[in-house]
Structure formats: C-alpha cells, structure tokens
Short mmCIF file of C-alpha atoms in Angstrom, two decimals:
data_model
loop_
_atom_site.label_atom_id
_atom_site.label_comp_id
_atom_site.label_asym_id
_atom_site.label_seq_id
_atom_site.Cartn_x
_atom_site.Cartn_y
_atom_site.Cartn_z
CA MET A 18 137.11 105.07 52.46
CA SER A 19 136.34 108.47 54.02
CA LYS A 20 136.89 108.92 57.72
CA THR A 21 133.90 109.82 59.88
CA PRO A 22 134.35 113.33 61.35
CA PRO A 23 134.75 113.57 65.14
CA ARG A 24 131.38 113.97 66.84
CA LEU A 25 130.46 117.02 68.88
CA ALA A 26 127.18 117.40 70.79
CA VAL A 27 125.12 120.57 70.54
CA THR A 28 124.84 120.66 74.33
CA ARG A 29 128.62 120.50 74.68
CA ILE A 30 129.08 123.47 72.35
CA ALA A 31 126.41 125.40 74.26
CA SER A 32 128.24 124.67 77.53
CA GLN A 33 131.24 126.57 76.22
CA PHE A 34 129.16 129.74 76.41
CA TYR A 35 128.35 129.08 80.09
CA CYS A 36 131.92 128.41 81.18
CA GLU A 37 134.37 126.78 78.85
CA LYS A 38 136.81 126.03 81.66
CA LYS A 39 134.12 124.15 83.60
CA LEU A 40 133.38 122.10 80.50
CA GLU A 41 137.07 121.24 80.13
CA LEU A 42 137.29 120.14 83.78
CA GLU A 43 134.17 117.98 83.37
CA LEU A 44 135.80 116.31 80.38
CA ILE A 45 138.81 115.51 82.58
CA PHE A 46 137.11 114.57 85.87
CA GLY A 47 133.68 113.49 84.64
CA ARG A 48 130.26 115.08 84.80
CA LYS A 49 128.17 114.68 87.95
CA PRO A 50 124.41 115.26 87.57
CA ASN A 51 123.11 117.51 90.35
CA LEU A 52 119.59 118.02 91.71
CA LYS A 53 118.74 120.72 89.16
CA MET A 54 119.74 118.45 86.31
CA ARG A 55 117.63 115.60 87.67
CA LEU A 56 114.59 117.87 88.06
CA GLY A 57 115.06 119.11 84.50
CA THR A 58 115.22 115.55 83.22
CA GLN A 59 111.94 114.78 85.03
CA GLY A 60 110.30 117.76 83.33
CA HIS A 61 111.47 116.78 79.86
CA SER A 62 110.31 113.19 80.39
CA TYR A 63 106.89 114.35 81.56
CA GLN A 64 106.43 116.44 78.42
CA ILE A 65 106.69 113.42 76.12
CA LYS A 66 105.27 110.62 78.29
CA ASP A 67 102.05 110.33 76.28
CA LYS A 68 103.47 111.23 72.86
CA GLU A 69 103.36 108.67 70.07
CA SER A 70 106.74 107.24 69.15
CA ILE A 71 107.20 107.32 65.37
CA PRO A 72 110.21 105.68 63.67
CA ARG A 73 112.43 108.35 62.13
CA LYS A 74 111.99 107.07 58.58
CA LYS A 75 108.21 107.21 58.92
CA LEU A 76 108.39 110.65 60.56
CA LEU A 77 110.42 112.07 57.67
CA GLU A 78 107.92 110.59 55.22
CA ILE A 79 105.08 112.37 57.01
CA ILE A 80 107.02 115.65 56.99
CA ASN A 81 107.87 115.32 53.28
CA GLN A 82 104.23 114.65 52.46
CA GLY A 83 103.50 118.16 53.70
CA GLU A 84 101.34 117.20 56.65
CA LYS A 85 101.15 119.37 59.73
CA ILE A 86 103.08 117.63 62.46
CA ASP A 87 104.88 118.33 65.71
CA ALA A 88 108.09 116.30 65.90
CA PHE A 89 109.15 115.77 69.53
CA GLU A 90 112.67 114.89 70.63
CA PHE A 91 113.73 115.47 67.03
CA PHE A 92 117.28 114.27 66.33
CA LEU A 93 119.45 116.44 64.10
CA SER A 94 122.96 115.97 62.78
CA GLY A 95 125.20 117.71 60.29
CA ASP A 96 128.82 118.34 59.35
CA TYR A 97 130.54 121.66 59.84
CA HIS A 98 134.17 121.93 58.77
CA ASN A 99 135.84 118.85 60.28
CA PHE A 100 133.18 118.03 62.90
CA ARG A 101 129.87 116.17 62.96
CA ILE A 102 127.52 118.12 65.20
CA SER A 103 124.38 116.48 66.55
CA GLY A 104 121.65 116.94 69.11
CA ARG A 105 118.01 116.41 69.93
CA THR A 106 115.69 119.40 70.20
CA ASP A 107 112.54 119.20 72.29
CA GLY A 108 110.30 119.89 69.34
CA VAL A 109 109.79 121.22 65.82
CA LYS A 110 106.49 122.20 64.23
CA PHE A 111 106.33 121.43 60.49
CA HIS A 112 103.81 122.70 57.96
CA ASN A 113 104.01 121.99 54.22
CA ARG A 114 107.47 120.44 54.71
CA ILE A 115 108.71 123.68 56.26
CA PRO A 116 109.86 124.00 59.89
CA ILE A 117 108.06 127.06 61.23
CA PHE A 118 108.66 126.76 64.98
CA LEU A 119 111.41 125.06 67.02
CA TRP A 120 111.41 125.07 70.80
CA ASP A 121 113.58 123.94 73.69
CA TYR A 122 112.56 123.68 77.35
CA LYS A 123 114.76 124.90 80.19
CA PHE A 124 113.59 124.00 83.70
CA SER A 125 115.19 126.48 86.06
CA GLY A 126 115.03 128.38 89.31
CA ASN A 127 114.91 131.69 87.41
CA ASP A 128 113.46 133.06 84.20
CA LYS A 129 116.62 134.70 82.86
CA ILE A 130 117.83 134.00 79.35
CA GLU A 131 121.55 133.34 78.89
CA LYS A 132 123.85 133.02 75.91
CA HIS A 133 124.26 129.26 76.18
CA HIS A 134 120.47 128.82 75.95
CA THR A 135 120.15 130.72 72.68
CA VAL A 136 123.29 129.14 71.18
CA GLN A 137 121.94 125.64 71.83
CA THR A 138 118.55 126.34 70.29
CA ALA A 139 119.98 128.28 67.32
CA LEU A 140 122.32 125.37 66.61
CA TYR A 141 119.32 123.07 66.27
CA CYS A 142 117.92 125.53 63.72
CA TYR A 143 121.21 125.50 61.84
CA LEU A 144 121.16 121.70 61.71
CA LEU A 145 117.63 121.83 60.30
CA GLN A 146 119.00 124.01 57.52
CA ASN A 147 121.85 121.54 57.09
CA HIS A 148 119.17 118.94 56.37
CA GLU A 149 118.04 121.21 53.53
CA PHE A 150 114.85 122.34 55.23
CA ASP A 151 113.69 125.86 54.40
CA THR A 152 114.44 127.94 57.52
CA SER A 153 113.59 131.35 56.03
CA LYS A 154 110.46 131.65 58.18
CA LEU A 155 111.72 129.70 61.18
CA LYS A 156 111.12 131.08 64.67
CA TYR A 157 112.71 129.45 67.68
CA ALA A 158 112.00 129.74 71.38
CA VAL A 159 113.73 129.11 74.68
CA ILE A 160 110.98 128.21 77.15
CA LYS A 161 111.97 128.83 80.79
CA LEU A 162 109.84 126.78 83.18
CA PRO A 163 109.98 126.80 87.00
CA PHE A 164 111.03 123.48 88.52
CA ALA A 165 107.61 123.29 90.21
CA THR A 166 105.92 122.88 86.81
CA ARG A 167 107.89 119.77 85.85
CA ASN A 168 105.05 117.33 86.62
CA SER A 169 102.15 119.69 85.98
CA SER A 170 99.49 118.83 83.41
CA GLU A 171 99.35 122.55 82.58
CA ILE A 172 102.64 122.37 80.69
CA ILE A 173 101.57 119.55 78.38
CA ASN A 174 101.53 120.99 74.86
CA ILE A 175 102.41 124.44 76.20
CA HIS A 176 104.29 124.94 72.92
CA ASN A 177 100.96 125.31 71.11
CA SER A 178 99.95 128.22 73.35
CA ILE A 179 103.32 129.83 72.68
CA PHE A 180 103.03 129.24 68.93
CA GLU A 181 99.84 131.30 68.85
CA LYS A 182 101.76 134.29 70.24
CA LEU A 183 104.97 134.17 68.20
CA GLU A 184 104.59 137.78 67.10
CA LYS A 185 105.87 138.71 70.58
CA ASP A 186 109.56 138.60 71.60
CA ILE A 187 108.73 137.62 75.17
CA ILE A 188 105.70 135.55 76.15
CA LEU A 189 104.50 135.11 79.73
CA ILE A 190 102.09 132.29 80.58
CA LYS A 191 100.79 131.93 84.12
CA THR A 192 100.14 128.52 85.66
CA SER A 193 99.19 127.40 89.17
CA SER A 194 102.77 126.09 89.60
CA GLY A 195 104.50 129.28 88.45
CA ASN A 196 104.99 131.58 85.49
CA ILE A 197 106.49 130.32 82.24
CA LYS A 198 108.59 132.87 80.36
CA THR A 199 109.44 132.30 76.72
CA TYR A 200 111.98 134.14 74.60
CA VAL A 201 111.30 134.12 70.86
CA TYR A 202 113.84 134.67 68.06
CA SER A 203 114.05 134.57 64.29
CA PHE A 204 116.76 132.25 63.00
CA ASP A 205 119.92 134.17 62.05
CA GLU A 206 122.43 131.97 60.24
CA LYS A 207 125.28 134.50 60.32
CA SER A 208 125.04 134.90 64.07
CA ILE A 209 125.17 131.18 64.88
CA ILE A 210 128.01 130.59 62.40
CA LYS A 211 130.03 133.26 64.22
CA ASP A 212 129.38 131.52 67.56
CA LEU A 213 130.15 128.11 66.09
CA ASP A 214 133.46 129.29 64.62
CA TRP A 215 134.47 130.66 68.03
CA ALA A 216 133.54 127.42 69.79
CA LEU A 217 135.44 125.22 67.34
CA GLN A 218 138.65 127.16 67.96
CA TYR A 219 138.85 125.29 71.27
CA TRP A 220 138.23 121.85 69.76
CA ASN A 221 140.77 122.54 67.03
CA LYS A 222 143.30 123.39 69.77
CA GLU A 223 143.71 126.93 68.48
CA ARG A 224 143.31 128.36 72.00
CA GLU A 225 142.98 127.44 75.67
CA ALA A 226 139.63 127.11 77.45
CA ILE A 227 138.24 130.50 78.45
CA PRO A 228 136.77 130.75 81.98
CA THR A 229 133.61 132.67 82.82
CA THR A 230 133.86 136.20 84.17
CA ASP A 231 130.64 135.74 86.16
CA SER A 232 131.51 135.08 89.80
CA LYS A 233 127.98 133.77 90.47
CA LYS A 234 128.70 130.82 88.19
CA CYS A 235 131.83 130.07 90.21
CA THR A 236 129.77 130.06 93.41
CA ASN A 237 127.64 127.18 92.09
CA CYS A 238 130.52 125.28 90.47
CA ARG A 239 131.80 122.01 91.93
CA PHE A 240 135.36 123.07 91.04
CA ASN A 241 135.27 126.27 93.12
CA GLY A 242 137.51 124.91 95.89
CA LYS A 243 134.80 124.50 98.53
CA ASP A 244 134.82 120.70 98.26
CA PRO A 245 138.23 119.28 99.19
CA SER A 246 137.44 116.08 97.29
CA GLU A 247 137.17 117.99 94.01
CA TYR A 248 139.82 119.61 91.85
CA THR A 249 140.03 123.37 92.39
CA CYS A 250 139.83 125.52 89.29
CA GLU A 251 142.67 128.05 89.18
CA PHE A 252 140.25 130.64 87.82
CA SER A 253 137.66 130.27 90.60
CA GLN A 254 136.40 133.62 91.85
CA VAL A 255 135.05 132.19 95.10
CA ILE A 256 136.88 133.45 98.20
#
C-alpha cells in the first residue's frame, strides 16, 4: 500500500516568499489572525455569498461537457516530488474544457504586487496543469482591492470586467470605495517550477529558513521584539 505524500498548502509555500523565517516561527508558536486578515476574509466571503454551490463531481462534469462556467473557490491538488500540494483559488473561468482565466483576490492597504502574491496564483495554475487541463492559453491575475471595498456591491463579479481587458498587463478599475488594481500574467511553467524547487529545499531540510531582507516587513511582524509576550526573532531589523 503506497504512502500518502505529506501535504503542503499553496498559501504556506507562498508565505516563504514573504518571510520564510516568520513562517517557521508561526509553525512553532502558532498563527494569530490580525485585523487585516479578518478584513480580507470578510471580502472573500462577500464575493461568494450569492454564488451557487455545486458539488465538485457535478462541477467537473459541467467543465468536461465544454460549457462556459466560472468555478469559484475551486479546489486544486497535485503531487510534486514527495509532496502533495493543494489550495483553493478564488476563481477559474473555463471555456470548451479549457481554463482561460484564473484569478485571486488580495484585500490590502496598498496596491503593490509582491513575489508571494504571484507565486501563490501561479501555483494554482500549475495545479490546473497537474489535473491535465490545457494551460497553454491561461492568463492569471492578482487583484488588489482596498479594504474599503470588501462589502461593496461594486466588486461582485469584478473578475468579468477584468477578463474583458486581459490584453493589458495592469488594469485599473475605479469604484466609489477605492481603486482596484489588477496585475495580469501569462502562465509560465518553468518559472513556477524554479520557485517551487527553491521552496521545497526548506521542507526537505536541505537548508535553514531564510529571513526577509525588507525591514518594513519586520516592523509589522509580531516577532519583532516589540511585544514582550512574543518570541523575538533573532533576525529582526526593528531597533
């Protein structure tokens, strides 16, 4: 009987590209959701509150029949080397059994794109390919939304407005609650494999956790030494 590979979440891999040392400390001392995380969760929940829930088996049947469909909160899983990697992307647009657009929302206080955002979304694309979907025409997007938009009706189905403009690398949509900035990419398998190989070096115990070199991340980290009740990271750049 074959042994099930150890599971690794897409979000956990993406966190390595934010600060791998912070991730390691959260694994030791636990993860504490902060206000920004809670606001982001509200925004994601609002996006799908009126969406029809379709059993996965039925959803895959619809996709394989070639119908046009937007699959929300689409679960993906696949094996890479000795790990089973899984995650749930915010949405995938299918047409003729082919995924043509994958998107992921990021509610934030800024509109900057960072490496961990693109790694997370590209990993979802890779898992689609692992499911033997044709990803040759797949575009993916990181959608940065202001926190103020999280309960706004203007963001419902915003992915359709973005889909109509996929020829652009950066898409700006203005709403009464703030501007939504979207970064669009074509799926590049070689690039995400390179990132994945680097990330798995840590899980295979081939190297120690690498801390961020961005002092701003240390400023907002619970392990920066400002809270005496928390462990202080030896790499903290906060004075």
